[in-house]
């Protein structure tokens, strides 16, 4: 005789075989429809079906549904199976419900009652089935019904280990879907003690739950740190035979080790010396084991071993407090750089990028420069090569800048097109930041244009012009170099722009050489004229009128060009107007007037031409302080714009055209135009103040710089002739850490250097900032770091102010800037399907929950840039959700200590009108208003 379970298996097998054996889709549908009709008649028949028959038919319905066919009956029969005392019948009932019943079903109350009965039965098998069903459905209704019950099961003393595992993971699922419905209470402290449980399966499940809960409620679970360290210590010091059931290819409990290390990354280094010492021993043991010979040649062994190692290194980097461990981690990663496994090389490069930013391990990272350069040249995988570029950029300093820039330029010629723009931006930043000899800087940028001209943005060639104009010692060399570069038959248009500008200003410095006489210079530039775009032609016309002033002997030749029909009757209004005006100016103006109007450009004030202000709003034209007057005012304007500021290195790995890696305060005018305004942002120091306690008003341009950081975490916040302030931030859930770097750009010490964070009364109750004082003395050319730990308590709309006071050369300096800590920094992206998104969108339909803004585009409406900004803002960018593919849709959760706020946003561009409509919906009106205001300013 066959058992019922075996017969069910054979019956299903027979049905599956007949469906798959169909010779066509029509045959399959015919067979399925026949079976559906049979099942429907059985369910509606007068004869009551026993549990076994219901199980058999429900199982067939489930199989048909999984083939892609709609099932509109059988739900009640599946619910009836839940009340059975037979495991197989109950199992099929729960399986059917988990797959086919949605949260809006009318049967949900009956299902919940059945689940409650099973949870109360204390039968571990039935409790496990019920918990699995709750987790699989995971709906808000399930959370409302059972979120209060499951914690009790989890911490009950008589609950079996297998049920505890299921309860922990079920609660984790409900917390992820409906965090507001999972109450914190007395059970939280008891859950922490599950880390001491004898059953490692329970510990593993509990660690996953505690890690997620601790990210939202760190204070509630801070006692987990010592328990996690204790458990980790027992694992890493155990032999592989001690944990036989949880040893994976000779690695004891690798999954649990990784989870414990991730839990510890939710908190700063332990303050108790004993716990901290034990954790250090654990990390040292993990690093030591990495040096031991492998116990197995199988890849599973190395994967498990390396997973624990990389997570340990992540914790070492997160704590950033143990120099010995940081250096050891760097050396270990250095060994992986030449490993035959591509993934290991990638992970090693990625981790070393982070290590390079630590003052403790930067020098250790630099010792691997040759290996990284070799990886750049020989790696087949473009993603690994990109990480090598990132690491070279991160490890660069004055000692190796020329070598790294040369290698990047060499690689640029064969680099993958997807990363060329990034390399160009990084080379431009490094070349300026570490330029000692500015002839090298000029050569580097011109090489950059020659190799990858299409990827050189305007900000890059603007910057080289500003530096050449500001430095007398490099002007002749620059003129000679660009003249020689223009000799090439095919020149990139950006090179023509640079050549036209520099020769128009300084062509006289090389005119004495017969090989670069005025006529030859003009003929060389004019030979490129017809190949260029309208803006470049306009610049060249301005260069020609400059030549009229510099070289009277070519005046007649240039007037003939300006007088030609192709110029005076040009279809482009700008070119036509320039030709007419320049021709008239050269005809009627006296030599003195011509010399005055077309005199050499004065130096650009450094504050206006920062290479790290690409998104700064353009300023109107004005007058620039005369160079001699600037020198007389050294007490306030130390460098007079002649010394270019070091550009702070940004850590963005894949900048878009809008990435704030390079930039200028204003677009440089053409040579004949007025110089740019110096009012865009002066040296932000109060030289007349004699009160060290007075807080300066916000620096000019502070709002602009603040807006730049809404969608990014790294870069230069403020810069003048004395001081540069750089930021590097990271945020997770409602916690954040910000590194503030203060750089002394002068050769003189800063004394009594005192940075202070100022929060309004309203802001103090919403965010918690903790920081340590910095050294009051900052040496010339040195940089000091300050760490700010941030905790978001509740939503906020203001921002703290950073006030810096110090003495420079006997003069009191006072600077205030807004610190870019904004509500969206605590955004966690949330992926959603189209149906879920619009269902949630409709739920947030109250007028106070929605804020909408229609505004004019301030920047070019580029799709990729817009996507990058939305992702940088913190929300998930949901693809193929909106019916209109041109629209952008995002979703995420704002995490604060007190609550979590779901946020949905929709950005609708109108390319024809150059307008946007931004709609933000959240469950809290103040959050909707703040997010809408912040994001609207980015487009």
CSV table of C-alpha atoms in Angstrom, one decimal, residues 502-680:
chain,number,residue,atom,x,y,z
A,502,UNK,CA,47.2,82.9,-23.9
A,503,UNK,CA,48.7,84.1,-27.2
A,504,UNK,CA,46.2,87.1,-27.1
A,505,UNK,CA,47.6,88.0,-23.7
A,506,UNK,CA,51.2,87.0,-23.9
A,507,UNK,CA,52.0,86.4,-27.5
A,508,UNK,CA,54.4,89.4,-27.4
A,509,UNK,CA,56.7,87.4,-25.0
A,510,UNK,CA,57.6,85.0,-27.9
A,511,UNK,CA,57.3,87.4,-30.8
A,512,UNK,CA,61.0,88.1,-30.8
A,513,UNK,CA,61.7,84.6,-32.2
A,514,UNK,CA,61.4,84.6,-36.0
A,515,UNK,CA,59.7,81.2,-35.8
A,516,UNK,CA,56.9,82.7,-33.7
A,517,UNK,CA,56.6,86.2,-35.2
A,518,UNK,CA,53.3,88.1,-34.9
A,519,UNK,CA,52.2,87.2,-38.4
A,520,UNK,CA,53.0,83.5,-37.9
A,521,UNK,CA,51.0,83.5,-34.6
A,522,UNK,CA,48.0,85.0,-36.3
A,523,UNK,CA,48.2,82.7,-39.3
A,524,UNK,CA,48.5,79.7,-37.1
A,525,UNK,CA,45.4,80.6,-35.0
A,526,UNK,CA,43.4,81.7,-38.1
A,527,UNK,CA,44.1,78.4,-39.8
A,528,UNK,CA,42.0,76.7,-37.0
A,529,UNK,CA,39.2,79.3,-37.2
A,530,UNK,CA,37.0,77.6,-39.8
A,531,UNK,CA,37.1,74.3,-37.9
A,532,UNK,CA,35.8,75.7,-34.6
A,533,UNK,CA,32.4,76.2,-33.1
A,534,UNK,CA,30.8,79.7,-32.6
A,535,UNK,CA,32.0,80.3,-29.0
A,536,UNK,CA,35.6,79.5,-30.0
A,537,UNK,CA,35.4,81.7,-33.1
A,538,UNK,CA,34.2,84.5,-30.8
A,539,UNK,CA,37.2,84.0,-28.6
A,540,UNK,CA,39.5,84.0,-31.5
A,541,UNK,CA,38.1,87.3,-32.8
A,542,UNK,CA,38.8,88.8,-29.4
A,543,UNK,CA,42.4,87.4,-29.7
A,544,UNK,CA,42.7,89.1,-33.1
A,545,UNK,CA,41.8,92.6,-31.7
A,546,UNK,CA,44.3,92.0,-28.9
A,547,UNK,CA,46.9,91.3,-31.6
A,548,UNK,CA,46.1,94.7,-33.1
A,549,UNK,CA,47.2,96.3,-29.9
A,550,UNK,CA,50.2,94.0,-29.3
A,551,UNK,CA,51.5,93.9,-32.9
A,552,UNK,CA,50.6,97.0,-35.0
A,553,UNK,CA,52.4,95.4,-38.0
A,554,UNK,CA,49.6,92.8,-38.4
A,555,UNK,CA,46.8,95.4,-38.0
A,556,UNK,CA,46.0,95.6,-41.7
A,557,UNK,CA,45.9,91.8,-42.1
A,558,UNK,CA,43.5,91.5,-39.2
A,559,UNK,CA,41.3,94.3,-40.4
A,560,UNK,CA,40.9,92.5,-43.7
A,561,UNK,CA,39.7,89.4,-41.9
A,562,UNK,CA,37.3,91.4,-39.8
A,563,UNK,CA,36.0,93.2,-42.9
A,564,UNK,CA,35.3,90.1,-44.9
A,565,UNK,CA,31.7,89.1,-45.6
A,566,UNK,CA,32.1,85.9,-43.7
A,567,UNK,CA,32.4,88.1,-40.5
A,568,UNK,CA,30.4,91.2,-41.1
A,569,UNK,CA,27.5,89.3,-42.6
A,570,UNK,CA,27.8,86.2,-40.4
A,571,UNK,CA,24.5,84.5,-39.6
A,572,UNK,CA,25.5,84.4,-35.9
A,573,UNK,CA,24.7,87.6,-34.2
A,574,UNK,CA,27.5,87.4,-31.6
A,575,UNK,CA,30.2,86.9,-34.3
A,576,UNK,CA,28.7,89.6,-36.5
A,577,UNK,CA,28.6,92.1,-33.6
A,578,UNK,CA,32.2,91.3,-32.5
A,579,UNK,CA,33.5,91.7,-36.0
A,580,UNK,CA,31.7,95.1,-36.5
A,581,UNK,CA,32.7,96.5,-33.1
A,582,UNK,CA,36.3,95.3,-33.3
A,583,UNK,CA,36.8,96.6,-36.8
A,584,UNK,CA,35.4,100.0,-35.8
A,585,UNK,CA,37.5,100.1,-32.7
A,586,UNK,CA,40.7,99.3,-34.6
A,587,UNK,CA,39.9,102.0,-37.2
A,588,UNK,CA,38.9,105.0,-35.1
A,589,UNK,CA,40.6,104.5,-31.7
A,590,UNK,CA,44.0,106.2,-31.1
A,591,UNK,CA,46.9,104.1,-30.0
A,592,UNK,CA,46.6,105.2,-26.4
A,593,UNK,CA,42.8,104.4,-26.2
A,594,UNK,CA,43.4,101.1,-27.9
A,595,UNK,CA,46.2,100.2,-25.4
A,596,UNK,CA,43.9,101.2,-22.5
A,597,UNK,CA,40.9,99.2,-23.7
A,598,UNK,CA,42.9,96.2,-24.7
A,599,UNK,CA,45.4,96.2,-21.9
A,600,UNK,CA,46.6,92.9,-20.3
A,601,UNK,CA,44.1,91.1,-18.1
A,602,UNK,CA,44.6,91.8,-14.4
A,603,UNK,CA,45.2,88.7,-12.1
A,604,UNK,CA,42.1,86.8,-11.1
A,605,UNK,CA,41.4,86.8,-7.4
A,606,UNK,CA,41.9,83.3,-6.2
A,607,UNK,CA,38.7,83.3,-4.3
A,608,UNK,CA,36.8,83.5,-7.6
A,609,UNK,CA,38.6,80.7,-9.4
A,610,UNK,CA,38.6,77.8,-7.1
A,611,UNK,CA,38.9,74.6,-9.1
A,612,UNK,CA,36.5,72.9,-6.6
A,613,UNK,CA,33.5,75.2,-7.2
A,614,UNK,CA,32.1,73.9,-10.4
A,615,UNK,CA,28.5,74.3,-9.4
A,616,UNK,CA,28.9,77.8,-8.0
A,617,UNK,CA,26.4,80.3,-9.4
A,618,UNK,CA,27.8,82.6,-12.1
A,619,UNK,CA,28.6,86.2,-10.9
A,620,UNK,CA,28.1,89.3,-13.0
A,621,UNK,CA,31.1,91.2,-14.4
A,622,UNK,CA,32.7,93.9,-12.3
A,623,UNK,CA,36.1,95.2,-11.5
A,624,UNK,CA,39.1,93.4,-10.1
A,625,UNK,CA,41.4,94.9,-7.5
A,626,UNK,CA,44.6,96.1,-9.1
A,627,UNK,CA,47.6,93.8,-8.4
A,628,UNK,CA,49.7,96.5,-6.8
A,629,UNK,CA,46.8,97.5,-4.5
A,630,UNK,CA,46.3,93.9,-3.7
A,631,UNK,CA,49.9,93.5,-2.7
A,632,UNK,CA,49.6,96.6,-0.4
A,633,UNK,CA,46.6,94.9,1.3
A,634,UNK,CA,48.4,91.7,2.2
A,635,UNK,CA,47.1,91.9,5.7
A,636,UNK,CA,43.7,91.0,4.4
A,637,UNK,CA,44.4,89.5,0.9
A,638,UNK,CA,47.5,87.5,1.6
A,639,UNK,CA,48.2,85.9,-1.8
A,640,UNK,CA,46.7,88.5,-4.0
A,641,UNK,CA,45.4,85.8,-6.3
A,642,UNK,CA,48.9,85.1,-7.5
A,643,UNK,CA,49.3,81.9,-5.6
A,644,UNK,CA,46.9,79.3,-6.8
A,645,UNK,CA,45.1,77.5,-4.0
A,646,UNK,CA,45.6,73.7,-3.6
A,647,UNK,CA,42.5,72.0,-4.7
A,648,UNK,CA,41.1,69.6,-2.2
A,649,UNK,CA,40.8,66.0,-3.3
A,650,UNK,CA,37.3,64.8,-3.6
A,651,UNK,CA,36.5,61.1,-3.0
A,652,UNK,CA,33.8,60.8,-5.6
A,653,UNK,CA,34.5,57.6,-7.6
A,654,UNK,CA,32.4,58.2,-10.6
A,655,UNK,CA,31.7,62.0,-11.1
A,656,UNK,CA,29.1,63.0,-13.5
A,657,UNK,CA,29.5,66.3,-15.5
A,658,UNK,CA,27.8,68.0,-12.6
A,659,UNK,CA,30.1,66.5,-10.0
A,660,UNK,CA,31.7,69.2,-7.9
A,661,UNK,CA,35.3,68.2,-8.5
A,662,UNK,CA,36.3,71.3,-10.5
A,663,UNK,CA,34.9,74.7,-10.9
A,664,UNK,CA,35.2,78.4,-11.1
A,665,UNK,CA,33.4,81.2,-9.4
A,666,UNK,CA,32.7,82.9,-12.7
A,667,UNK,CA,33.2,82.1,-16.4
A,668,UNK,CA,36.4,83.9,-17.5
A,669,UNK,CA,35.5,86.6,-20.1
A,670,UNK,CA,37.0,86.7,-23.5
A,671,UNK,CA,40.2,88.7,-23.6
A,672,UNK,CA,38.5,91.9,-24.8
A,673,UNK,CA,35.8,91.7,-22.1
A,674,UNK,CA,35.7,93.2,-18.7
A,675,UNK,CA,37.4,91.2,-15.9
A,676,UNK,CA,35.2,89.1,-13.6
A,677,UNK,CA,33.8,90.5,-10.4
A,678,UNK,CA,35.7,90.3,-7.2
A,679,UNK,CA,32.5,90.5,-5.2
A,680,UNK,CA,31.7,86.9,-5.5
